[in-house]
Structures are given as structure tokens and as C-alpha cells.
XYZ file of N, CA and C in Angstrom:
810
model
N -21.005 -24.552 19.654
C -19.942 -23.929 18.865
C -19.123 -24.994 18.122
N -18.713 -26.044 18.822
C -17.901 -27.077 18.169
C -18.725 -27.875 17.162
N -20.019 -27.976 17.392
C -20.905 -28.589 16.397
C -20.885 -27.769 15.111
N -20.934 -26.443 15.257
C -20.872 -25.564 14.083
C -19.554 -25.703 13.343
N -18.452 -25.786 14.080
C -17.142 -25.953 13.461
C -17.069 -27.273 12.688
N -17.655 -28.334 13.286
C -17.646 -29.637 12.623
C -18.482 -29.600 11.341
N -19.649 -28.972 11.433
C -20.492 -28.851 10.244
C -19.757 -28.089 9.144
N -19.026 -27.081 9.520
C -18.286 -26.272 8.543
C -17.212 -27.116 7.862
N -16.515 -27.930 8.636
C -15.467 -28.786 8.071
C -16.051 -29.872 7.162
N -17.300 -30.232 7.401
C -17.970 -31.229 6.564
C -18.609 -30.607 5.327
N -18.405 -29.290 5.158
C -18.958 -28.624 3.982
C -20.436 -28.323 4.092
N -20.904 -28.090 5.304
C -22.322 -27.766 5.527
C -22.444 -26.388 6.174
N -22.180 -25.339 5.421
C -22.166 -23.999 6.017
C -23.514 -23.547 6.573
N -24.621 -23.978 5.969
C -25.935 -23.564 6.466
C -26.182 -24.105 7.868
N -25.829 -25.394 8.087
C -25.982 -25.978 9.422
C -25.031 -25.310 10.423
N -23.826 -24.968 9.946
C -22.866 -24.285 10.816
C -23.403 -22.928 11.256
N -24.005 -22.200 10.320
C -24.571 -20.882 10.635
C -25.634 -21.001 11.718
N -26.494 -22.016 11.622
C -27.543 -22.211 12.626
C -26.934 -22.445 14.012
N -25.880 -23.252 14.062
C -25.233 -23.539 15.348
C -24.593 -22.280 15.935
N -23.888 -21.530 15.099
C -23.225 -20.322 15.594
C -24.238 -19.285 16.061
N -25.340 -19.155 15.330
C -26.371 -18.189 15.730
C -27.030 -18.595 17.050
N -27.129 -19.900 17.257
C -27.686 -20.391 18.521
C -26.776 -20.020 19.691
N -25.483 -20.143 19.474
C -24.522 -19.745 20.519
C -24.702 -18.274 20.865
N -24.775 -17.430 19.820
C -24.875 -15.980 20.032
C -26.151 -15.620 20.776
N -27.252 -16.290 20.441
C -28.547 -15.966 21.035
C -28.678 -16.509 22.454
N -28.248 -17.751 22.670
C -28.517 -18.408 23.947
C -27.401 -18.242 24.982
N -26.174 -17.912 24.499
C -25.038 -17.828 25.441
C -24.253 -16.529 25.221
N -24.945 -15.384 25.345
C -24.294 -14.104 25.040
C -23.196 -13.710 26.018
N -23.207 -14.284 27.212
C -22.217 -13.895 28.208
C -20.958 -14.734 28.202
N -20.810 -15.593 27.214
C -19.648 -16.485 27.181
C -18.652 -16.068 26.101
N -17.439 -16.570 26.250
C -16.403 -16.308 25.246
C -16.779 -16.903 23.898
N -17.602 -17.980 23.937
C -17.959 -18.640 22.678
C -18.815 -17.755 21.782
N -19.467 -16.757 22.358
C -20.202 -15.813 21.513
C -19.234 -15.114 20.563
N -18.094 -14.700 21.086
C -17.099 -14.004 20.272
C -16.550 -14.912 19.178
N -16.284 -16.183 19.560
C -15.797 -17.137 18.559
C -16.847 -17.383 17.475
N -18.115 -17.450 17.897
C -19.196 -17.680 16.942
C -19.336 -16.496 15.988
N -19.217 -15.281 16.516
C -19.272 -14.090 15.657
C -18.145 -14.111 14.635
N -16.966 -14.489 15.097
C -15.810 -14.539 14.202
C -16.013 -15.596 13.125
N -16.518 -16.769 13.500
C -16.749 -17.832 12.522
C -17.829 -17.442 11.520
N -18.900 -16.797 12.005
C -19.944 -16.327 11.098
C -19.398 -15.298 10.115
N -18.524 -14.420 10.623
C -17.909 -13.421 9.745
C -17.080 -14.062 8.653
N -16.341 -15.114 9.008
C -15.514 -15.802 8.012
C -16.388 -16.506 6.967
N -17.535 -17.054 7.409
C -18.463 -17.683 6.454
C -19.004 -16.644 5.483
N -19.405 -15.497 6.012
C -19.941 -14.448 5.146
C -18.889 -13.953 4.158
N -17.647 -13.844 4.622
C -16.587 -13.297 3.755
C -16.122 -14.302 2.707
N -15.945 -15.560 3.114
C -15.310 -16.527 2.215
C -16.290 -17.387 1.424
N -17.454 -17.676 2.005
C -18.417 -18.561 1.340
C -19.544 -17.762 0.681
N -20.158 -16.865 1.441
C -21.279 -16.079 0.901
C -20.836 -14.843 0.137
N -19.546 -14.484 0.263
C -18.987 -13.323 -0.429
C -19.752 -12.039 -0.091
N -20.241 -11.961 1.126
C -20.961 -10.768 1.592
C -20.059 -10.042 2.588
N -19.213 -9.177 2.076
C -18.221 -8.530 2.933
C -18.856 -7.509 3.879
N -19.984 -6.933 3.484
C -20.651 -5.973 4.361
C -21.148 -6.678 5.623
N -21.789 -7.839 5.439
C -22.254 -8.613 6.594
C -21.067 -9.106 7.414
N -20.002 -9.527 6.736
C -18.805 -9.988 7.442
C -18.206 -8.880 8.295
N -18.152 -7.678 7.729
C -17.590 -6.542 8.466
C -18.358 -6.291 9.750
N -19.683 -6.328 9.668
C -20.508 -6.090 10.848
C -20.247 -7.140 11.926
N -20.113 -8.395 11.514
C -19.855 -9.469 12.472
C -18.468 -9.346 13.097
N -17.470 -9.006 12.300
C -16.115 -8.832 12.832
C -16.072 -7.677 13.835
N -16.806 -6.600 13.530
C -16.845 -5.468 14.467
C -17.491 -5.882 15.785
N -18.580 -6.649 15.688
C -19.227 -7.132 16.912
C -18.268 -7.991 17.729
N -17.503 -8.828 17.051
C -16.552 -9.693 17.755
C -15.471 -8.874 18.446
N -15.007 -7.816 17.781
C -13.940 -6.994 18.363
C -14.422 -6.191 19.560
N -15.726 -5.926 19.604
C -16.289 -5.109 20.683
C -16.860 -5.954 21.817
N -16.947 -7.261 21.627
C -17.508 -8.134 22.662
C -16.441 -8.468 23.698
N -16.875 -9.139 24.751
C -15.921 -9.516 25.805
C -15.170 -10.766 25.392
N -14.406 -10.621 24.320
C -13.708 -11.759 23.737
C -12.320 -11.913 24.336
N -11.691 -13.032 24.002
C -10.291 -13.226 24.374
C -9.432 -12.301 23.515
N -8.202 -12.103 23.936
C -7.285 -11.253 23.175
C -7.088 -11.783 21.759
N -7.044 -13.124 21.630
C -6.846 -13.733 20.315
C -7.998 -13.395 19.376
N -9.233 -13.469 19.873
C -10.396 -13.163 19.050
C -10.441 -11.677 18.722
N -10.149 -10.830 19.683
C -10.148 -9.386 19.427
C -9.101 -9.028 18.375
N -7.920 -9.624 18.492
C -6.865 -9.347 17.514
C -7.287 -9.799 16.127
N -7.851 -10.993 16.046
C -8.307 -11.515 14.754
C -9.400 -10.625 14.167
N -10.314 -10.168 15.014
C -11.410 -9.317 14.549
C -10.890 -7.986 14.026
N -9.982 -7.374 14.760
C -9.396 -6.108 14.315
C -8.670 -6.283 12.985
N -7.959 -7.386 12.860
C -7.246 -7.683 11.617
C -8.217 -7.795 10.447
N -9.303 -8.536 10.639
C -10.261 -8.749 9.559
C -10.940 -7.435 9.156
N -11.278 -6.593 10.122
C -11.901 -5.304 9.808
C -10.916 -4.412 9.049
N -9.668 -4.387 9.508
C -8.643 -3.587 8.828
C -8.436 -4.062 7.402
N -8.409 -5.383 7.209
C -8.252 -5.955 5.871
C -9.424 -5.565 4.970
N -10.627 -5.622 5.515
C -11.810 -5.262 4.726
C -11.707 -3.817 4.235
N -11.397 -2.916 5.150
C -11.323 -1.502 4.772
C -10.183 -1.259 3.780
N -9.088 -2.012 3.911
C -7.982 -1.853 2.964
C -8.423 -2.273 1.568
N -9.102 -3.416 1.471
C -9.598 -3.869 0.165
C -10.600 -2.878 -0.422
N -11.362 -2.230 0.465
C -12.370 -1.259 0.034
C -11.755 0.118 -0.228
N -10.432 0.242 -0.048
C -9.682 1.477 -0.241
C -10.121 2.594 0.711
N -10.694 2.184 1.842
C -11.015 3.144 2.907
C -9.806 3.176 3.839
N -8.742 3.826 3.367
C -7.439 3.671 4.006
C -7.354 4.298 5.396
N -8.073 5.390 5.642
C -8.031 5.990 6.974
C -8.607 5.033 8.016
N -9.750 4.416 7.695
C -10.352 3.454 8.617
C -9.468 2.224 8.761
N -8.910 1.774 7.643
C -8.015 0.628 7.689
C -6.822 0.902 8.586
N -6.199 2.059 8.396
C -5.038 2.423 9.214
C -5.401 2.489 10.692
N -6.617 2.976 10.988
C -7.057 3.090 12.383
C -7.176 1.709 13.026
N -7.766 0.737 12.325
C -7.923 -0.607 12.888
C -6.592 -1.343 12.955
N -5.739 -1.148 11.960
C -4.403 -1.742 12.040
C -3.644 -1.179 13.238
N -3.800 0.121 13.462
C -3.100 0.761 14.587
C -3.568 0.158 15.915
N -4.874 -0.060 16.032
C -5.409 -0.684 17.250
C -4.831 -2.086 17.422
N -4.791 -2.841 16.336
C -4.262 -4.206 16.393
C -2.817 -4.215 16.852
N -1.987 -3.409 16.217
C -0.553 -3.414 16.518
C -0.248 -2.827 17.886
N -1.104 -1.903 18.346
C -0.877 -1.275 19.649
C -1.345 -2.163 20.792
N -2.539 -2.747 20.637
C -3.121 -3.529 21.729
C -2.566 -4.948 21.800
N -2.230 -5.513 20.640
C -1.797 -6.919 20.602
C -0.525 -7.063 19.763
N 0.551 -6.420 20.176
C 1.777 -6.425 19.359
C 2.407 -7.800 19.184
N 2.139 -8.727 20.101
C 2.748 -10.054 20.033
C 1.895 -11.050 19.268
N 0.685 -10.674 18.903
C -0.193 -11.601 18.195
C 0.347 -11.872 16.789
N 0.101 -13.082 16.308
C 0.595 -13.459 14.979
C 0.056 -12.539 13.893
N -1.189 -12.073 14.047
C -1.768 -11.182 13.046
C -1.060 -9.834 13.021
N -0.564 -9.359 14.143
C 0.173 -8.091 14.172
C 1.459 -8.201 13.374
N 2.139 -9.328 13.526
C 3.373 -9.552 12.779
C 3.061 -9.654 11.286
N 2.006 -10.386 10.963
C 1.609 -10.560 9.561
C 1.168 -9.240 8.929
N 0.513 -8.382 9.708
C -0.109 -7.172 9.164
C 0.812 -5.959 9.146
N 2.001 -6.061 9.684
C 2.852 -4.881 9.868
C 3.072 -4.103 8.572
N 3.392 -4.813 7.500
C 3.688 -4.132 6.241
C 2.444 -3.488 5.647
N 1.335 -4.227 5.637
C 0.113 -3.652 5.067
C -0.406 -2.504 5.934
N -0.190 -2.579 7.239
C -0.583 -1.477 8.118
C 0.174 -0.204 7.751
N 1.444 -0.359 7.430
C 2.241 0.801 7.021
C 1.751 1.356 5.691
N 1.404 0.474 4.750
C 0.857 0.944 3.468
C -0.486 1.640 3.666
N -1.314 1.115 4.568
C -2.595 1.758 4.846
C -2.367 3.181 5.352
N -1.412 3.350 6.255
C -1.083 4.684 6.751
C -0.578 5.574 5.625
N 0.253 5.013 4.758
C 0.789 5.789 3.627
C -0.330 6.260 2.705
N -1.212 5.336 2.323
C -2.297 5.702 1.412
C -3.291 6.661 2.071
N -3.353 6.647 3.401
C -4.227 7.578 4.120
C -3.584 8.950 4.289
N -2.355 9.098 3.802
C -1.662 10.370 3.934
C -0.942 10.537 5.259
N -0.856 9.456 6.043
C -0.178 9.507 7.337
C 1.285 9.125 7.128
N 2.001 9.984 6.409
C 3.347 9.643 5.975
C 4.327 9.509 7.129
N 4.179 10.342 8.160
C 5.087 10.261 9.304
C 4.902 8.938 10.046
N 3.655 8.528 10.205
C 3.377 7.243 10.874
C 3.939 6.086 10.059
N 3.694 6.114 8.752
C 4.200 5.050 7.884
C 5.726 5.026 7.894
N 6.336 6.197 7.891
C 7.797 6.271 7.905
C 8.359 5.696 9.190
N 7.716 5.982 10.302
C 8.183 5.447 11.583
C 8.143 3.920 11.578
N 7.054 3.347 11.047
C 6.951 1.886 10.969
C 8.017 1.320 10.029
N 8.236 2.012 8.918
C 9.220 1.540 7.942
C 10.628 1.581 8.527
N 10.960 2.648 9.235
C 12.286 2.742 9.854
C 12.522 1.592 10.826
N 11.524 1.311 11.657
C 11.661 0.223 12.624
C 11.821 -1.123 11.913
N 11.041 -1.321 10.863
C 11.096 -2.592 10.140
C 12.428 -2.774 9.430
N 12.939 -1.717 8.808
C 14.233 -1.802 8.117
C 15.334 -2.112 9.114
N 15.295 -1.442 10.255
C 16.300 -1.685 11.283
C 16.224 -3.126 11.781
N 15.002 -3.620 12.001
C 14.835 -4.995 12.474
C 15.264 -6.006 11.417
N 14.930 -5.725 10.150
C 15.296 -6.637 9.065
C 16.801 -6.711 8.893
N 17.447 -5.572 8.968
C 18.897 -5.537 8.785
C 19.641 -6.207 9.933
N 18.972 -6.295 11.093
C 19.594 -6.982 12.225
C 19.051 -8.402 12.378
N 18.385 -8.882 11.309
C 17.872 -10.260 11.236
C 16.820 -10.553 12.303
N 16.074 -9.522 12.721
C 15.008 -9.729 13.689
C 13.637 -9.782 13.020
N 13.612 -9.665 11.695
C 12.357 -9.688 10.953
C 12.617 -10.348 9.607
N 11.547 -10.753 8.892
C 11.735 -11.430 7.594
C 12.512 -10.574 6.602
N 13.655 -11.083 6.147
C 14.494 -10.337 5.208
C 13.807 -10.198 3.862
N 12.930 -11.148 3.533
C 12.251 -11.108 2.245
C 11.414 -9.878 2.025
N 10.969 -9.242 3.104
C 10.150 -8.037 2.999
C 10.991 -6.769 2.918
N 12.294 -6.872 3.097
C 13.132 -5.682 3.189
C 13.055 -4.782 1.957
N 13.084 -5.308 0.710
C 12.984 -4.404 -0.440
C 11.719 -3.552 -0.419
N 10.599 -4.165 -0.054
C 9.346 -3.403 -0.016
C 9.357 -2.377 1.105
N 9.932 -2.747 2.257
C 10.051 -1.777 3.349
C 10.928 -0.596 2.940
N 12.025 -0.878 2.257
C 12.906 0.199 1.792
C 12.177 1.110 0.804
N 11.417 0.495 -0.104
C 10.658 1.278 -1.090
C 9.625 2.159 -0.391
N 8.924 1.597 0.560
C 7.933 2.372 1.312
C 8.605 3.490 2.104
N 9.716 3.173 2.742
C 10.445 4.185 3.519
C 10.860 5.357 2.629
N 11.409 5.049 1.460
C 11.842 6.107 0.548
C 10.658 6.941 0.061
N 9.544 6.286 -0.236
C 8.360 7.022 -0.674
C 7.862 7.969 0.410
N 7.871 7.502 1.648
C 7.463 8.364 2.762
C 8.392 9.569 2.886
N 9.681 9.316 2.780
C 10.648 10.419 2.860
C 10.417 11.431 1.750
N 10.115 10.939 0.561
C 9.867 11.849 -0.562
C 8.596 12.663 -0.326
N 7.553 12.024 0.187
C 6.304 12.736 0.462
C 6.485 13.790 1.547
N 7.425 13.545 2.461
C 7.703 14.497 3.546
C 8.786 15.496 3.155
N 9.107 15.546 1.846
C 10.088 16.480 1.294
C 11.502 16.244 1.823
N 11.765 15.033 2.291
C 13.110 14.659 2.714
C 13.797 13.995 1.519
N 14.004 14.793 0.471
C 14.444 14.230 -0.806
C 15.844 13.619 -0.740
N 16.731 14.230 0.005
C 18.088 13.684 0.113
C 18.065 12.301 0.758
N 17.262 12.154 1.822
C 17.139 10.851 2.481
C 16.476 9.845 1.547
N 15.462 10.297 0.813
C 14.764 9.406 -0.118
C 15.714 8.882 -1.181
N 16.552 9.749 -1.718
C 17.510 9.341 -2.757
C 18.451 8.264 -2.211
N 18.912 8.445 -0.976
C 19.807 7.461 -0.364
C 19.101 6.116 -0.150
N 17.832 6.177 0.264
C 17.094 4.937 0.510
C 16.806 4.198 -0.792
N 16.416 4.937 -1.837
C 16.223 4.302 -3.149
C 17.529 3.673 -3.623
N 18.632 4.375 -3.420
C 19.934 3.851 -3.840
C 20.276 2.571 -3.084
N 19.963 2.541 -1.782
C 20.227 1.336 -0.980
C 19.406 0.159 -1.490
N 18.147 0.420 -1.847
C 17.299 -0.634 -2.395
C 17.867 -1.175 -3.702
N 18.281 -0.269 -4.592
C 18.787 -0.686 -5.896
C 20.141 -1.383 -5.788
N 20.935 -0.974 -4.808
C 22.251 -1.587 -4.623
C 22.138 -2.986 -4.027
N 21.270 -3.130 -3.015
C 21.181 -4.400 -2.304
C 20.212 -5.382 -2.957
N 19.212 -4.853 -3.668
C 18.173 -5.715 -4.245
C 17.866 -5.263 -5.674
N 18.848 -5.332 -6.572
C 18.663 -4.802 -7.930
C 17.617 -5.537 -8.752
N 17.294 -6.767 -8.389
C 16.303 -7.540 -9.140
C 14.955 -7.603 -8.437
N 14.791 -6.790 -7.437
C 13.519 -6.750 -6.723
C 12.402 -6.273 -7.643
N 11.170 -6.686 -7.330
C 10.013 -6.222 -8.099
C 9.790 -4.719 -7.936
N 10.440 -4.119 -6.953
C 10.303 -2.684 -6.718
C 11.439 -1.878 -7.348
N 12.369 -2.567 -8.014
C 13.560 -1.889 -8.524
C 13.221 -0.833 -9.572
N 12.401 -1.185 -10.563
C 12.084 -0.229 -11.629
C 11.325 0.973 -11.082
N 10.361 0.706 -10.202
C 9.625 1.815 -9.590
C 10.565 2.683 -8.763
N 11.523 2.060 -8.074
C 12.471 2.813 -7.263
C 13.359 3.698 -8.133
N 13.740 3.191 -9.297
C 14.550 4.011 -10.222
C 13.778 5.265 -10.638
N 12.500 5.088 -10.943
C 11.688 6.236 -11.337
C 11.498 7.189 -10.157
N 11.149 6.644 -8.999
C 10.908 7.505 -7.833
C 12.181 8.258 -7.431
N 13.328 7.618 -7.608
C 14.586 8.314 -7.310
C 14.772 9.490 -8.264
N 14.412 9.294 -9.533
C 14.492 10.392 -10.492
C 13.570 11.534 -10.084
N 12.376 11.189 -9.592
C 11.435 12.209 -9.127
C 12.024 12.974 -7.942
N 12.669 12.247 -7.033
C 13.282 12.901 -5.868
C 14.374 13.875 -6.301
N 15.170 13.471 -7.287
C 16.181 14.387 -7.825
C 15.510 15.631 -8.408
N 14.435 15.427 -9.163
C 13.725 16.562 -9.782
C 13.177 17.496 -8.715
N 12.540 16.929 -7.684
C 11.955 17.749 -6.624
C 13.010 18.540 -5.861
N 14.217 18.005 -5.808
C 15.289 18.706 -5.098
C 16.034 19.693 -6.005
N 15.602 19.784 -7.272
C 16.234 20.720 -8.199
C 17.470 20.181 -8.881
N 17.747 18.894 -8.712
C 18.923 18.277 -9.345
C 18.492 17.683 -10.687
N 18.303 18.557 -11.674
C 17.673 18.137 -12.926
C 18.570 17.220 -13.757
N 19.868 17.454 -13.758
C 20.764 16.580 -14.520
C 20.745 15.160 -13.948
N 20.786 15.066 -12.608
C 20.723 13.735 -11.984
C 19.368 13.085 -12.246
N 18.314 13.903 -12.304
C 16.981 13.365 -12.602
C 16.947 12.743 -13.990
N 17.575 13.429 -14.951
C 17.627 12.907 -16.324
C 18.422 11.613 -16.382
N 19.572 11.596 -15.700
C 20.407 10.400 -15.692
C 19.669 9.225 -15.045
N 18.963 9.499 -13.952
C 18.238 8.429 -13.259
C 17.057 7.933 -14.093
N 16.333 8.861 -14.723
C 15.171 8.479 -15.536
C 15.587 7.651 -16.745
N 16.762 7.923 -17.282
C 17.241 7.181 -18.454
C 17.500 5.711 -18.133
N 17.653 5.369 -16.851
C 17.920 3.985 -16.450
C 16.641 3.196 -16.153
N 15.506 3.876 -16.230
C 14.246 3.218 -15.880
C 13.770 2.338 -17.030
N 13.461 1.077 -16.723
C 12.842 0.188 -17.708
C 11.334 0.307 -17.520
N 10.708 1.070 -18.408
C 9.315 1.446 -18.177
C 8.390 0.926 -19.259
N 7.154 0.672 -18.835
C 6.084 0.316 -19.754
C 4.803 0.992 -19.279
N 3.879 1.190 -20.226
C 2.567 1.709 -19.867
C 2.627 3.053 -19.176
N 1.862 3.186 -18.103
C 1.748 4.458 -17.393
C 3.098 4.947 -16.887
N 3.955 4.020 -16.469
C 5.276 4.424 -15.984
C 6.091 5.066 -17.095
N 5.980 4.540 -18.319
C 6.678 5.148 -19.452
C 6.188 6.568 -19.702
N 4.884 6.755 -19.583
C 4.320 8.104 -19.717
C 4.931 9.057 -18.697
N 5.018 8.602 -17.445
C 5.563 9.444 -16.383
C 7.042 9.729 -16.601
N 7.769 8.752 -17.161
C 9.187 8.962 -17.466
C 9.344 10.024 -18.551
N 8.531 9.951 -19.610
C 8.562 10.978 -20.652
C 8.329 12.361 -20.045
N 7.338 12.445 -19.188
C 7.005 13.740 -18.566
C 8.173 14.252 -17.731
N 8.748 13.392 -16.942
C 9.860 13.782 -16.081
C 11.053 14.241 -16.914
N 11.357 13.509 -17.982
C 12.468 13.891 -18.849
C 12.189 15.231 -19.532
N 10.956 15.412 -20.010
C 10.609 16.673 -20.665
C 10.734 17.851 -19.707
N 10.192 17.689 -18.506
C 10.225 18.773 -17.525
C 11.645 19.061 -17.049
N 12.452 18.019 -16.905
C 13.842 18.221 -16.465
C 14.653 18.955 -17.521
N 14.502 18.540 -18.780
C 15.210 19.240 -19.856
C 14.713 20.682 -19.981
N 13.420 20.891 -19.797
C 12.873 22.248 -19.872
C 13.473 23.123 -18.771
N 13.622 22.548 -17.567
C 14.196 23.311 -16.451
C 15.647 23.695 -16.730
N 16.332 22.879 -17.525
C 17.725 23.165 -17.886
C 17.836 23.993 -19.178
N 16.677 24.459 -19.688
C 16.629 25.252 -20.930
C 17.127 24.454 -22.136
N 16.992 23.153 -22.066
C 17.377 22.289 -23.186
C 16.116 22.027 -24.009
N 15.766 23.022 -24.821
C 14.463 23.027 -25.485
C 14.280 21.873 -26.467
N 15.313 21.537 -27.216
C 15.156 20.477 -28.218
C 14.791 19.148 -27.564
N 15.490 18.826 -26.479
C 15.201 17.568 -25.788
C 13.823 17.608 -25.136
N 13.468 18.776 -24.563
C 12.148 18.903 -23.946
C 11.052 18.692 -24.983
N 11.199 19.324 -26.154
C 10.222 19.160 -27.236
C 10.098 17.692 -27.629
N 11.232 17.031 -27.715
C 11.231 15.606 -28.090
C 10.369 14.775 -27.148
N 10.548 14.939 -25.835
C 9.833 14.095 -24.882
C 8.371 14.501 -24.737
N 8.058 15.799 -24.871
C 6.644 16.184 -24.876
C 5.934 15.524 -26.059
N 6.600 15.515 -27.227
C 6.001 14.911 -28.415
C 5.816 13.394 -28.249
N 6.797 12.734 -27.645
C 6.672 11.299 -27.410
C 5.497 10.987 -26.485
N 5.327 11.801 -25.455
C 4.220 11.589 -24.527
C 2.879 11.747 -25.246
N 2.760 12.826 -26.059
C 1.514 13.081 -26.781
C 1.233 11.984 -27.801
N 2.287 11.512 -28.464
C 2.115 10.471 -29.478
C 1.683 9.141 -28.876
N 2.346 8.748 -27.794
C 2.107 7.420 -27.234
C 0.961 7.369 -26.230
N 0.634 8.523 -25.627
C -0.413 8.551 -24.597
C -1.367 9.727 -24.836
N -2.025 9.755 -25.996
C -2.848 10.919 -26.355
C -4.055 11.131 -25.444
N -4.524 10.066 -24.795
C -5.722 10.176 -23.972
C -5.419 10.312 -22.480
N -4.143 10.439 -22.120
C -3.804 10.526 -20.701
C -4.065 11.930 -20.173
N -4.151 12.028 -18.851
C -4.409 13.321 -18.229
C -3.228 14.275 -18.389
N -2.049 13.739 -18.701
C -0.881 14.590 -18.904
C -0.785 15.132 -20.326
N -1.549 14.564 -21.236
C -1.427 14.946 -22.643
C -1.753 16.421 -22.866
N -2.793 16.914 -22.178
C -3.183 18.326 -22.341
C -2.059 19.257 -21.894
N -1.481 18.983 -20.722
C -0.361 19.800 -20.232
C 0.828 19.707 -21.182
N 1.079 18.502 -21.689
C 2.199 18.318 -22.608
C 1.985 19.107 -23.896
N 0.755 19.132 -24.399
C 0.449 19.916 -25.609
C 0.717 21.399 -25.377
N 0.281 21.902 -24.233
C 0.479 23.320 -23.925
C 1.966 23.647 -23.834
N 2.705 22.808 -23.110
C 4.143 23.061 -22.952
C 4.874 22.922 -24.286
N 4.457 21.952 -25.105
C 5.055 21.794 -26.423
C 4.813 23.047 -27.267
N 3.602 23.534 -27.247
C 3.279 24.765 -28.006
C 4.126 25.941 -27.533
N 4.272 26.037 -26.220
C 5.094 27.140 -25.662
C 6.522 27.053 -26.129
N 7.100 25.866 -26.084
C 8.505 25.706 -26.504
C 8.661 25.957 -28.000
N 7.701 25.498 -28.794
C 7.772 25.758 -30.241
C 7.649 27.251 -30.519
N 6.810 27.926 -29.769
C 6.660 29.377 -29.929
C 7.969 30.086 -29.606
N 8.619 29.632 -28.525
C 9.891 30.239 -28.140
C 10.954 30.020 -29.229
């Protein structure tokens, strides 16, 4: 095993692979088998760029009679692979195993935020919200990295909005914007807060919030749509027509353009 590690450090991955495979074949009952599987997986992922082969090796390492450190590392690598592959349910499952079985491992601390996002993208909003609440509480009491707090707040608010807790979501977005106005999540939070107002039926507040969004590209399209729909809900036809037309003009090929055309025609007919 250490011969393989040395070969790897000398830039000889082929010789390293031979050494690691020898460990796996000749010493299957030892802890070094697990280490060899993990090292082979890292070679496949980083040098050979074969993530499918890497995934198989990481899974074998996680299922072998490995040390806790190797099992934690293996679970982390499998979860990361599935996250990159956008297989979020599987990713969330492996992250959950990592954080539950090895909460003190360095990888669990490193993976906490991405594990919550994996749960969110998998539709496990309650699970993601629970992780976000704990992280925000820990960050605010200086028990966790403060640098991650804006993203945790953004995730927490998104979870609340998905769970129809719009009042809580609005407060969380406001806390993010108040405490971290220059965060990379600030503009998205302004838009999402406007959406939360709209979902709660507070159309005037939705318009006011949307007007503060600095938007480009797809986000600008969504802002136009939100403004048009909010004005339409308030029977403010002229403003609604204006924003439907802006959306159609600037984003003619978007999936919202067809709906905007129909609504524009309806308002013009009225």
C-alpha cells in the first residue's frame, strides 16, 4: 500500500494502480484493502476522469470492513459523485449516512451545506430546513463558519417558501438582506422574497420587492413575469400589459413567452 502511495506521489499512477490492486487481491481481510480501494477511486476520479469506475470503488470501500475514517471518506465521495450527476435523492441519502454515522468527521463538517442542498433539490424540504435551522443557530452563536451564514439563510428561506411558510420565508430573506446586503445571494433573495409576497397574496409588497431586484438574463424574465402577474391580480391592466410585452420582447423563446402572449391578448381584449 505505501509503495503505491509513493509511486503516486512520484507521478507514476500506473505503478500505483498495480500496487493497490495487489493489496486488494492478496490482503482482502486487512484495513489496507479499504485504503487501497479509496486510493484507486481517487485515481480513477482525478487522473483517469472515469467517475463511473471511481463510484464503484468508493462504494466498495464504504461497504468493506474499513476504519471509520475510510468509511466516512467513501460516503463523502459517493455523495459528491451523485450530486455532480444531479442524482439528488441518492446524493442526499449518502450525505445523510455520512452525517449520521460520522458526525465528528472532517468530511461531515465540510459536507453539511451541500448535504442540505442535496436534500432541497431532492424535494426533501423539511429535512433541508431542519439542517438549515441548526446551521443558522450555530453560526449566529459562533459555533460554525460565519462565512456560510448568508447561504444558509438563503437555503432556509427557500425551504420555508417551498413548505408554504411564506411569512417565515419573508422574514428570513429580510434577515439575509439586512445582515448581508452585498452577499452573492442578495439579488436572488430579493426576487425570492417578492415571490413569497406574491404567494401569500400580498401583491403590492410583491411589486415593491420586485422593483428592487437587480436582474439580468433569466432572472430578469422572471421579474417581468412576477410584476405582470402581480399587477394583473390588482386589476392594474396597463402595468400588467407593459410587463407582459417586455417579457415577450426580451425573451421571445422562453417557456414563459407563450403564457405571456395569451395573458397579453386577454388583457388587450378586456
